[in-house]
Amino acid sequence: MNLKAKIWWLAGGLLSVYIAATCFVTVNEHEYAVITQFGRPVKTITEAGLAVKLPNPVQAVTPLEKRVQMLRLEPSEYSTRDRRNIVVDNYVVWRIVDPVVFLTSTRTTEIAQQRLNTITNSQVGAMLASYPLDSILNVDSEQNQLDKLFQQVSERVDKVSRQELGIEVLAVRAVKFGYSPRNLKAIYDRMSSEWERLSKQYRAQGHEEAEKIRARTEQEIAELKSTAYRDSQIIKGNSEARAAELYSQAFESHQEFFEFVRTMEAYKAVLDNNSRLVLPSDSDLFEQLVNPKLDVKDES
Amino acid sequence: MSWWQDVSRVYRQLFHRLRWLVVVLALMLYGVSGFYSVDADQRAVVSRFGRIVEQNVMPGMHYRLPWPVESVETLSAVELRSINIDFAKELDSALTGSELTTGKGDLIELALQVQYSIPSPGKFLSVAMDAETILRNTAKAQAVIYVSQRELDSLLTTGRSDFQQWMQQAIQQELDSFGPGITVTNVMLNRLETPAVIKQAYDEVQMAPAAREKLIQDALGERETKLAQARSEVNNTLKQAQAQAQAQVANTEGEVQRLNTLIVSLERQPGLAKKRLYLETLKQILEKARVSFINRDKP
């Protein structure tokens, strides 16, 4: 064997090893392998592990993501049925379920995401426009349709994207659902004025209650005092009556004498240090002073 | 040329004897490369030609078939992981506002922590592309739903523990629909409060019932004082009246007694007694009073 033949054998050997190697495909757990024959998909391998195909360049393999992925959408403003503007920030959880459809319709993930974005936005917009705001945001859990609304959106987007893109949409949800920041000040004002009203109401209740208590107190005090006045008057009356009775008993027996004594006492009581008496000099009282009868007849 | 011949001869002889050793050594090295270790807080996933054969390898020393047959991927901290979500610090909060909207259209600020574990690292790696981001957004979406069904007051006061429990279940349920191998162990609300701008007004409302209570208590206290005062006043009045009454009766009795005694002693000569009394009285009066005399023309 000459050198030339050796080289040929070596080249041939390497080539066949290479071709044999391209017959085997490693499929990861998190991906699909789509096998294309001259660019046309002929087989999809969904099970992970080692797979066999015809060697390159007859058949080529395109791996596709099998895992669930998340797509964040741009927040945007929608209008509800009662024409209230609402800012919604959505995300879509999706995965490829039909690799062939996916590959033939979009080829790349970027295009798929753009398409998904468009479908979702239009569905969200349509769905929001069919609900009035107070049946989306509501304290009553029967009336609150936010969860249901997004489940419906998910179903609809899923239906379209399965057919069109070979994509299953697991969930469309909102991480923001509320008023536009433009309205923020108005909402703050409303909230704080409600609270102020409530505070005032509490205070007014306090004042009212306190006034009631004060009025009751005043009334009770007045009652107490008047009762006491009445009782003390009764006591006084009783004692006066008793005194009068005592006097009258005494009077009955010596009326004239009592009158005299009491008159004398009354004089004593009335005439004190500051009294000034003007008396006629010829009164009986001073007869002895002015005109004394000194002619004492000695009896002896 | 002779040294080259020597070298090649020695080499040939050496190689002839050692070639099996070299082959065996190479095979052994290749075989040994299949050993790998998993740290205490780690778990590993083993795949054979891309297919997962071991979902959850525990810490320790392990063996797998060497490259290219089997490969290993390790995950850290599978038991205790957490993500913090603060709505105020999310990227697009400037565009959308950071507050959540309650069922009555009020706004509330929220920050929470989701704690989770990864019981199945194989699923965690193979089912979802970025499981943490998905978990994060799911938690946010569920919080939006919960808040939209509640009132501000109940959220801020009694609703916290309900909120946490509900969140844990809701996130888990949402994730279970595609099973990314995550178990939500706990949801904690780090911050749940009214927007900072209007916090003062809210705090005042919180204090208002206490203020009302204070007004009432003050009035009640005042009432007690006033009533006590009135009672003691009334008591005094009655006591005074009684004392006066007793004094009056006693005085009268004394006086009557005195007069009676006087009468008994003087009853025998009433005229004389009268005169004596009269003169005594006169004396007392004239001692005190100033007296003037006037002369009267006699008729």
Coordinates of C-alpha atoms in Angstrom, one line a residue:
Chain A
M1 CA 0.0 0.0 0.0
N2 CA 1.5 3.2 -1.0
L3 CA 1.2 6.5 0.8
K4 CA -1.6 7.8 -1.4
A5 CA -3.8 4.9 -0.7
K6 CA -3.2 5.3 3.0
I7 CA -4.3 8.9 2.9
W8 CA -7.5 7.9 1.1
W9 CA -8.3 5.2 3.6
L10 CA -7.7 7.7 6.5
A11 CA -9.9 10.3 4.9
G12 CA -12.6 7.8 4.2
G13 CA -12.5 6.5 7.7
L14 CA -12.8 10.0 9.3
L15 CA -15.7 10.8 7.0
S16 CA -17.6 7.7 7.9
V17 CA -17.0 8.3 11.6
Y18 CA -18.4 11.8 11.2
I19 CA -21.4 10.6 9.3
A20 CA -22.0 7.9 11.9
A21 CA -21.7 10.5 14.7
T22 CA -24.3 12.8 13.0
C23 CA -26.8 9.9 13.0
F24 CA -27.1 10.3 16.8
V25 CA -29.0 13.1 18.4
T26 CA -29.0 14.0 22.1
V27 CA -32.3 15.4 23.1
N28 CA -32.4 17.3 26.4
E29 CA -35.2 17.1 28.9
H30 CA -36.1 20.7 28.3
E31 CA -36.3 20.7 24.5
Y32 CA -38.0 19.2 21.5
A33 CA -35.9 18.0 18.6
V34 CA -37.5 18.7 15.2
I35 CA -35.8 16.7 12.4
T36 CA -35.9 18.2 9.0
Q37 CA -35.1 16.5 5.8
F38 CA -33.7 19.1 3.4
G39 CA -35.5 21.8 5.4
R40 CA -38.9 20.0 5.6
P41 CA -39.9 18.8 9.1
V42 CA -40.4 15.1 9.0
K43 CA -40.3 14.0 12.7
T44 CA -40.6 15.5 16.1
I45 CA -38.8 13.9 19.0
T46 CA -40.5 14.9 22.3
E47 CA -38.9 12.3 24.5
A48 CA -35.5 13.2 25.9
G49 CA -32.6 10.9 25.4
L50 CA -30.6 9.5 22.5
A51 CA -32.3 9.5 19.1
V52 CA -31.3 8.3 15.6
K53 CA -31.7 10.1 12.3
L54 CA -30.2 10.0 8.9
P55 CA -26.8 11.6 8.7
N56 CA -26.1 15.2 7.8
P57 CA -26.7 16.8 5.4
V58 CA -29.7 14.6 4.6
Q59 CA -31.5 15.3 7.9
A60 CA -30.8 18.2 10.3
V61 CA -32.0 18.7 13.8
T62 CA -33.5 21.9 15.2
P63 CA -33.9 22.0 19.0
L64 CA -36.9 23.9 20.3
E65 CA -37.6 25.0 23.9
K66 CA -40.1 22.7 25.6
R67 CA -40.1 24.6 29.0
V68 CA -42.7 27.0 30.2
Q69 CA -41.7 30.6 29.4
M70 CA -42.7 33.9 30.6
L71 CA -43.5 36.9 28.4
R72 CA -43.9 40.3 30.1
L73 CA -46.0 42.7 28.1
E74 CA -45.7 46.5 28.1
P75 CA -48.2 48.1 30.4
S76 CA -50.9 49.8 28.5
E77 CA -54.1 51.7 29.0
Y78 CA -57.5 50.2 28.2
S79 CA -61.0 51.4 28.5
T80 CA -63.8 49.6 30.3
R81 CA -67.4 49.4 29.2
D82 CA -68.3 52.4 31.2
R83 CA -65.4 54.3 29.6
R84 CA -63.1 54.3 32.6
N85 CA -59.4 54.3 31.8
I86 CA -57.5 51.4 33.3
V87 CA -53.8 50.7 33.3
V88 CA -53.0 47.0 32.9
D89 CA -49.7 45.3 33.0
N90 CA -49.8 41.8 31.8
Y91 CA -47.7 38.7 31.5
V92 CA -48.2 35.6 29.5
V93 CA -47.0 32.1 30.6
W94 CA -46.6 29.9 27.5
R95 CA -44.9 26.9 26.1
I96 CA -44.5 25.3 22.7
V97 CA -46.8 22.3 22.3
D98 CA -46.7 21.8 18.6
P99 CA -43.1 22.2 17.5
V100 CA -43.9 21.8 13.8
V101 CA -46.5 24.4 13.7
F102 CA -44.3 26.7 15.7
L103 CA -41.3 26.2 13.4
T104 CA -43.3 26.6 10.2
S105 CA -45.3 29.7 11.5
T106 CA -42.7 31.7 13.3
R107 CA -39.2 30.2 13.3
T108 CA -37.9 32.3 16.1
T109 CA -39.0 33.0 19.6
E110 CA -38.8 36.8 19.1
I111 CA -41.4 36.6 16.3
A112 CA -43.6 34.3 18.4
Q113 CA -43.4 36.7 21.3
Q114 CA -44.4 39.7 19.2
R115 CA -47.3 37.7 17.8
L116 CA -48.4 36.6 21.3
N117 CA -48.1 40.2 22.5
T118 CA -50.5 41.4 19.7
I119 CA -53.0 38.6 20.4
T120 CA -53.0 39.1 24.1
N121 CA -53.3 42.9 23.9
S122 CA -56.3 42.7 21.6
Q123 CA -58.0 40.0 23.7
V124 CA -57.5 42.0 26.9
G125 CA -58.8 45.1 25.3
A126 CA -61.9 43.4 24.0
M127 CA -62.6 41.7 27.2
L128 CA -62.2 44.8 29.4
A129 CA -64.4 46.7 27.0
S130 CA -67.2 44.3 27.8
Y131 CA -67.2 44.7 31.6
P132 CA -68.0 47.8 33.6
L133 CA -65.4 48.8 36.1
D134 CA -67.5 48.0 39.2
S135 CA -67.9 44.4 38.1
I136 CA -64.1 44.1 37.9
L137 CA -63.1 45.8 41.1
N138 CA -65.6 45.0 43.7
V139 CA -65.6 44.0 47.4
D140 CA -68.3 41.5 46.8
S141 CA -66.7 38.3 45.6
E142 CA -69.7 37.5 43.5
Q143 CA -69.4 40.8 41.6
N144 CA -65.6 40.8 41.3
Q145 CA -64.8 39.4 37.9
L146 CA -61.1 40.2 37.7
D147 CA -60.0 36.6 38.1
K148 CA -62.7 35.3 35.8
L149 CA -61.9 38.0 33.2
F150 CA -58.3 36.9 33.0
Q151 CA -59.2 33.3 32.8
Q152 CA -61.4 34.0 29.9
V153 CA -58.6 36.0 28.2
S154 CA -56.2 33.1 28.8
E155 CA -58.6 30.7 27.2
R156 CA -59.2 32.8 24.2
V157 CA -55.5 33.6 23.6
D158 CA -54.7 30.0 24.1
K159 CA -57.2 29.0 21.4
V160 CA -55.7 31.4 18.9
S161 CA -52.1 30.7 19.7
R162 CA -52.5 27.0 19.5
Q163 CA -53.8 27.1 16.0
E164 CA -51.6 29.9 14.8
L165 CA -48.3 29.4 16.6
G166 CA -48.4 25.9 18.1
I167 CA -48.2 27.6 21.5
E168 CA -50.1 26.8 24.6
V169 CA -51.0 29.7 26.8
L170 CA -51.2 28.7 30.4
A171 CA -52.0 32.0 31.9
V172 CA -52.5 35.6 31.1
R173 CA -52.5 37.6 34.3
A174 CA -52.2 41.2 35.4
V175 CA -49.4 42.3 37.8
K176 CA -51.0 45.8 37.7
F177 CA -54.6 46.6 37.4
G178 CA -55.6 50.1 38.4
Y179 CA -56.1 53.7 37.5
S180 CA -53.7 55.7 35.5
P181 CA -51.0 57.5 37.5
R182 CA -52.5 60.7 36.0
N183 CA -55.5 60.2 38.3
L184 CA -53.4 59.6 41.3
K185 CA -53.8 63.0 42.9
A186 CA -57.6 62.8 42.6
I187 CA -57.7 59.4 44.3
Y188 CA -55.4 60.5 47.1
D189 CA -57.6 63.6 47.6
R190 CA -60.8 61.5 47.7
M191 CA -59.3 59.0 50.1
S192 CA -57.9 61.6 52.5
S193 CA -61.1 63.6 52.4
E194 CA -63.1 60.5 53.3
W195 CA -60.8 59.9 56.2
E196 CA -61.1 63.5 57.4
R197 CA -64.8 63.2 57.3
L198 CA -64.6 60.0 59.3
S199 CA -62.3 61.7 61.9
K200 CA -64.6 64.6 62.2
Q201 CA -67.5 62.3 62.7
Y202 CA -65.8 60.5 65.5
R203 CA -64.9 63.7 67.2
A204 CA -68.4 65.1 66.8
Q205 CA -69.8 61.9 68.4
G206 CA -67.4 62.3 71.3
H207 CA -68.5 65.9 71.8
E208 CA -72.1 65.0 71.6
E209 CA -71.8 62.2 74.1
A210 CA -69.8 64.4 76.5
E211 CA -72.4 67.1 76.3
K212 CA -75.1 64.6 77.1
I213 CA -73.2 63.5 80.1
R214 CA -72.7 67.1 81.3
A215 CA -76.4 67.9 80.9
R216 CA -77.4 64.8 82.8
T217 CA -74.9 65.7 85.6
E218 CA -76.3 69.3 85.8
Q219 CA -79.8 67.9 86.0
E220 CA -78.9 65.4 88.7
I221 CA -77.1 68.1 90.8
A222 CA -80.1 70.4 90.5
E223 CA -82.4 67.6 91.7
L224 CA -80.1 66.8 94.6
K225 CA -80.0 70.4 95.7
S226 CA -83.7 71.0 95.5
T227 CA -84.4 67.8 97.4
A228 CA -82.0 68.9 100.1
Y229 CA -83.6 72.4 100.2
R230 CA -87.0 70.8 100.6
D231 CA -85.8 68.5 103.4
S232 CA -84.1 71.3 105.3
Q233 CA -87.2 73.5 105.0
I234 CA -89.3 70.6 106.4
I235 CA -86.8 70.2 109.3
K236 CA -86.9 74.0 110.0
G237 CA -90.7 74.0 109.9
N238 CA -90.9 71.1 112.3
S239 CA -88.6 72.8 114.7
E240 CA -90.4 76.1 114.5
A241 CA -93.7 74.4 115.1
R242 CA -92.2 72.6 118.1
A243 CA -90.9 75.9 119.5
A244 CA -94.2 77.6 119.0
E245 CA -95.9 74.7 120.7
L246 CA -93.6 75.1 123.7
Y247 CA -94.3 78.8 123.9
S248 CA -98.0 78.4 123.6
Q249 CA -98.1 75.8 126.4
A250 CA -96.3 78.3 128.6
F251 CA -98.5 81.1 127.5
E252 CA -101.7 79.3 128.4
S253 CA -100.9 79.3 132.0
H254 CA -99.5 82.8 132.6
Q255 CA -100.4 84.8 129.6
E256 CA -100.1 88.3 131.0
F257 CA -96.8 87.7 132.8
F258 CA -95.2 86.1 129.8
E259 CA -96.2 89.0 127.6
F260 CA -94.6 91.4 130.1
V261 CA -91.4 89.4 130.4
R262 CA -91.0 89.1 126.7
T263 CA -91.7 92.7 126.1
M264 CA -89.0 93.6 128.5
E265 CA -86.6 91.2 126.8
A266 CA -87.5 92.7 123.5
Y267 CA -86.6 96.1 124.7
K268 CA -83.3 94.8 125.9
A269 CA -82.6 93.2 122.6
V270 CA -83.7 96.3 120.6
L271 CA -81.9 99.0 122.5
D272 CA -78.2 98.6 122.5
N273 CA -75.1 100.8 122.6
N274 CA -75.9 102.8 119.6
S275 CA -79.4 103.6 120.6
R276 CA -80.4 107.1 121.4
L277 CA -83.3 107.8 123.6
V278 CA -85.1 111.1 123.7
L279 CA -87.4 111.3 126.7
P280 CA -89.6 114.0 128.1
S281 CA -88.2 115.1 131.4
D282 CA -91.5 115.0 133.1
S283 CA -92.0 111.3 132.4
D284 CA -92.9 109.2 135.3
L285 CA -89.6 107.5 135.0
F286 CA -87.6 110.4 135.9
E287 CA -90.0 111.9 138.3
Q288 CA -87.8 110.8 141.2
L289 CA -84.7 112.2 139.5
V290 CA -86.1 115.7 138.6
N291 CA -88.5 116.2 141.4
P292 CA -87.6 113.9 144.2
K293 CA -90.0 113.4 147.0
L294 CA -87.6 113.5 149.8
D295 CA -89.9 114.2 152.7
V296 CA -89.6 111.0 154.2
K297 CA -92.0 110.5 157.1
D298 CA -90.2 108.8 159.8
E299 CA -92.6 106.4 161.2
S300 CA -90.7 106.1 164.3
Chain B
M1 CA 22.6 9.7 13.7
S2 CA 23.7 7.3 16.4
W3 CA 22.0 9.2 19.3
W4 CA 18.7 9.2 17.4
Q5 CA 18.9 5.5 16.8
D6 CA 19.6 5.0 20.5
V7 CA 16.6 7.1 21.6
S8 CA 14.2 5.4 19.2
R9 CA 15.4 1.9 20.2
V10 CA 14.9 2.7 23.9
Y11 CA 11.6 4.2 23.2
R12 CA 10.4 1.1 21.2
Q13 CA 11.5 -1.2 24.0
L14 CA 9.9 0.9 26.7
F15 CA 6.7 1.4 24.8
H16 CA 6.5 -2.3 24.1
R17 CA 6.5 -3.1 27.8
L18 CA 4.4 -0.1 29.0
R19 CA 1.7 0.3 26.4
W20 CA -0.9 -1.8 28.3
L21 CA -0.1 0.2 31.5
V22 CA -0.8 3.5 29.6
V23 CA -4.0 2.2 28.1
V24 CA -5.2 0.9 31.5
L25 CA -4.2 4.2 33.2
A26 CA -6.1 6.3 30.5
L27 CA -9.2 4.1 30.9
M28 CA -9.0 4.4 34.7
L29 CA -8.7 8.2 34.5
Y30 CA -11.7 8.3 32.2
G31 CA -13.6 6.1 34.6
V32 CA -12.7 8.2 37.7
S33 CA -13.9 11.4 36.0
G34 CA -17.4 10.1 36.7
F35 CA -17.2 10.9 40.4
Y36 CA -18.8 14.0 41.7
S37 CA -19.8 15.5 45.0
V38 CA -22.9 17.3 46.1
D39 CA -22.6 19.9 49.0
A40 CA -24.8 19.9 52.0
D41 CA -27.2 22.6 50.7
Q42 CA -27.2 21.4 47.2
R43 CA -29.1 18.9 45.1
A44 CA -28.0 17.4 41.8
V45 CA -29.8 16.2 38.7
V46 CA -28.3 13.6 36.5
S47 CA -29.1 13.2 32.8
R48 CA -28.2 10.5 30.4
F49 CA -28.0 11.8 26.8
G50 CA -30.1 14.7 27.9
R51 CA -32.8 12.6 29.5
I52 CA -33.1 13.0 33.3
V53 CA -32.4 9.8 35.1
E54 CA -31.9 11.1 38.7
Q55 CA -34.4 13.8 39.7
N56 CA -33.0 14.6 43.1
V57 CA -29.5 13.5 44.2
M58 CA -28.8 14.0 47.9
P59 CA -25.6 15.5 49.3
G60 CA -22.5 13.3 49.3
M61 CA -20.2 11.6 46.9
H62 CA -21.7 10.0 43.9
Y63 CA -20.9 8.3 40.6
R64 CA -22.2 8.8 37.1
L65 CA -21.1 7.5 33.8
P66 CA -18.5 9.9 32.3
W67 CA -18.9 12.3 29.5
P68 CA -20.5 12.2 27.0
V69 CA -23.0 9.7 28.4
E70 CA -24.2 11.3 31.6
S71 CA -24.0 14.9 32.9
V72 CA -24.7 16.5 36.2
E73 CA -26.3 19.8 37.1
T74 CA -26.4 21.1 40.7
L75 CA -28.8 23.5 42.4
S76 CA -28.1 25.4 45.6
A77 CA -30.3 26.2 48.6
V78 CA -33.3 24.1 47.5
E79 CA -34.8 23.9 51.0
L80 CA -35.1 27.6 51.9
R81 CA -35.4 30.1 49.1
S82 CA -37.2 33.4 49.0
I83 CA -37.9 36.2 46.7
N84 CA -38.8 39.7 47.8
I85 CA -41.4 41.7 46.0
D86 CA -41.9 45.4 46.6
F87 CA -44.4 46.9 44.3
A88 CA -42.9 50.3 44.8
K89 CA -39.5 49.1 43.5
E90 CA -40.7 47.2 40.4
L91 CA -39.3 48.4 37.2
D92 CA -42.4 49.8 35.6
S93 CA -43.9 51.3 38.7
A94 CA -43.1 54.8 37.4
L95 CA -45.3 54.1 34.4
T96 CA -48.2 52.4 36.1
G97 CA -48.0 53.6 39.7
S98 CA -46.8 51.4 42.4
E99 CA -50.0 51.0 44.4
L100 CA -52.5 48.2 44.2
T101 CA -56.2 49.0 43.8
T102 CA -58.7 47.7 46.3
G103 CA -62.3 46.7 45.6
K104 CA -63.5 50.2 46.4
G105 CA -60.9 51.9 44.3
D106 CA -58.6 52.9 47.2
L107 CA -54.9 52.5 46.8
I108 CA -52.6 50.5 49.0
E109 CA -48.8 49.8 49.1
L110 CA -47.6 46.3 49.4
A111 CA -44.3 44.5 49.8
L112 CA -44.1 40.8 50.4
Q113 CA -41.8 37.9 50.6
V114 CA -42.5 34.5 49.1
Q115 CA -40.6 31.6 50.7
Y116 CA -40.4 28.4 48.7
S117 CA -38.5 25.1 48.4
I118 CA -37.6 23.0 45.4
P119 CA -38.6 19.4 46.3
S120 CA -38.0 18.3 42.7
P121 CA -34.8 19.9 41.2
G122 CA -35.3 17.8 38.0
K123 CA -38.7 19.4 37.4
F124 CA -37.5 22.8 38.5
L125 CA -34.8 22.8 35.8
S126 CA -36.8 21.1 33.0
V127 CA -40.4 22.4 33.3
A128 CA -40.0 26.1 33.4
M129 CA -37.4 28.3 31.7
D130 CA -37.0 30.9 34.5
A131 CA -39.1 29.5 37.3
E132 CA -38.2 32.3 39.7
T133 CA -39.4 35.0 37.4
I134 CA -42.6 33.0 36.8
L135 CA -43.1 32.6 40.6
R136 CA -42.4 36.3 41.1
N137 CA -45.0 37.4 38.6
T138 CA -47.5 34.9 39.7
A139 CA -47.3 36.2 43.2
K140 CA -47.8 39.7 42.0
A141 CA -50.8 38.8 39.9
Q142 CA -52.4 36.9 42.8
A143 CA -51.8 39.8 45.1
V144 CA -53.6 42.1 42.6
I145 CA -56.6 39.7 42.5
Y146 CA -56.8 39.5 46.3
V147 CA -56.6 43.2 46.9
S148 CA -59.2 43.9 44.2
Q149 CA -61.7 41.9 46.2
R150 CA -61.1 43.6 49.6
E151 CA -61.7 46.8 51.4
L152 CA -58.9 49.0 52.5
D153 CA -59.8 48.8 56.2
S154 CA -60.1 45.1 56.4
L155 CA -56.8 44.7 54.6
L156 CA -55.0 47.0 57.0
T157 CA -56.5 45.7 60.1
T158 CA -57.8 42.1 60.3
G159 CA -57.0 40.8 56.9
R160 CA -53.3 40.3 57.0
S161 CA -53.1 36.6 58.1
D162 CA -56.0 35.7 55.7
F163 CA -54.1 37.5 52.9
Q164 CA -50.9 35.5 53.6
Q165 CA -52.7 32.2 53.7
W166 CA -54.7 32.9 50.6
M167 CA -51.6 34.0 48.8
Q168 CA -49.8 30.8 49.6
Q169 CA -52.6 28.6 48.3
A170 CA -53.3 30.7 45.3
I171 CA -49.7 30.9 44.1
Q172 CA -49.3 27.1 44.7
Q173 CA -52.5 26.4 42.7
E174 CA -51.4 28.6 39.9
L175 CA -48.0 27.0 39.7
D176 CA -49.4 23.5 40.0
S177 CA -51.2 24.0 36.6
F178 CA -47.8 23.3 35.0
G179 CA -45.8 21.9 37.8
P180 CA -42.4 23.6 37.9
G181 CA -41.3 21.6 41.0
I182 CA -41.8 24.5 43.5
T183 CA -43.5 24.3 46.8
V184 CA -44.6 27.7 48.3
T185 CA -43.9 27.3 52.0
N186 CA -44.8 30.7 53.2
V187 CA -45.9 34.1 52.1
M188 CA -45.2 37.1 54.4
L189 CA -46.4 40.6 54.0
N190 CA -43.5 42.9 54.8
R191 CA -45.4 46.1 54.2
L192 CA -49.1 46.7 53.8
E193 CA -50.0 50.3 54.2
T194 CA -51.7 53.4 52.8
P195 CA -49.7 55.5 50.3
A196 CA -47.1 57.5 52.1
V197 CA -48.6 60.8 50.8
I198 CA -51.8 60.4 52.7
K199 CA -50.6 58.4 55.6
Q200 CA -51.2 61.2 58.0
A201 CA -54.8 61.5 57.3
Y202 CA -55.2 57.8 57.8
D203 CA -53.3 57.8 61.1
E204 CA -55.7 60.5 62.3
V205 CA -58.7 58.3 61.5
Q206 CA -57.0 55.5 63.5
M207 CA -56.7 57.8 66.4
A208 CA -60.2 59.3 66.1
P209 CA -62.0 56.6 68.1
A210 CA -59.5 57.1 70.9
A211 CA -60.1 60.8 70.8
R212 CA -63.8 60.3 71.0
E213 CA -63.4 57.9 73.9
K214 CA -61.2 60.6 75.7
L215 CA -63.9 63.2 75.3
I216 CA -66.4 60.9 76.9
Q217 CA -64.1 59.8 79.7
D218 CA -63.3 63.4 80.5
A219 CA -67.0 64.2 80.7
L220 CA -67.5 61.2 82.9
G221 CA -64.7 62.2 85.2
E222 CA -66.0 65.7 85.4
R223 CA -69.4 64.3 86.3
E224 CA -68.0 62.3 89.1
T225 CA -66.3 65.3 90.6
K226 CA -69.3 67.5 90.3
L227 CA -71.7 64.9 91.8
A228 CA -69.4 64.3 94.8
Q229 CA -69.2 68.1 95.3
A230 CA -72.9 68.4 95.1
R231 CA -73.5 65.5 97.5
S232 CA -71.2 67.0 100.1
E233 CA -72.9 70.4 99.7
V234 CA -76.3 68.9 100.1
N235 CA -75.2 66.9 103.1
N236 CA -73.9 70.1 104.7
T237 CA -77.1 71.9 104.1
L238 CA -79.1 69.2 105.7
K239 CA -76.8 68.9 108.7
Q240 CA -76.9 72.6 109.2
A241 CA -80.7 72.7 109.0
Q242 CA -80.9 69.9 111.5
A243 CA -78.4 71.6 113.8
Q244 CA -80.4 74.8 113.6
A245 CA -83.6 73.1 114.3
Q246 CA -82.3 71.3 117.3
A247 CA -80.8 74.5 118.6
Q248 CA -84.1 76.3 118.2
V249 CA -86.0 73.7 120.0
A250 CA -83.5 73.5 122.8
N251 CA -83.3 77.3 123.1
T252 CA -87.0 77.5 123.3
E253 CA -87.2 74.7 125.9
G254 CA -84.6 76.5 128.0
E255 CA -86.4 79.7 127.8
V256 CA -89.7 78.3 128.7
Q257 CA -88.0 76.4 131.5
R258 CA -86.4 79.6 132.8
L259 CA -89.6 81.5 132.7
N260 CA -91.5 78.8 134.4
T261 CA -88.9 78.7 137.2
L262 CA -89.2 82.5 137.5
I263 CA -92.9 82.4 137.6
V264 CA -92.9 79.7 140.3
S265 CA -90.6 81.8 142.5
L266 CA -92.5 85.1 142.1
E267 CA -96.0 83.9 141.8
R268 CA -96.8 84.9 145.3
Q269 CA -96.1 88.6 144.7
P270 CA -96.7 89.2 141.0
G271 CA -96.9 93.0 141.2
L272 CA -93.5 93.3 142.9
A273 CA -91.9 90.9 140.5
K274 CA -93.1 92.9 137.6
K275 CA -91.7 96.1 139.0
R276 CA -88.4 94.5 139.7
L277 CA -88.1 93.1 136.2
Y278 CA -89.1 96.5 134.8
L279 CA -86.4 98.3 136.7
E280 CA -83.7 95.7 135.8
T281 CA -84.5 96.1 132.2
L282 CA -84.5 99.9 132.5
K283 CA -81.1 99.7 134.1
Q284 CA -79.6 97.6 131.4
I285 CA -81.0 99.8 128.7
L286 CA -80.0 103.1 130.2
E287 CA -76.5 101.8 130.8
K288 CA -76.0 101.3 127.2
A289 CA -78.1 103.8 125.5
R290 CA -77.5 107.5 125.3
V291 CA -80.3 109.4 126.7
S292 CA -81.4 113.0 126.1
F293 CA -84.1 114.8 127.9
I294 CA -86.5 117.4 126.6
N295 CA -88.7 119.7 128.7
R296 CA -92.3 119.7 127.7
D297 CA -94.5 122.6 128.4
K298 CA -97.0 121.8 130.9
P299 CA -100.5 122.4 129.9

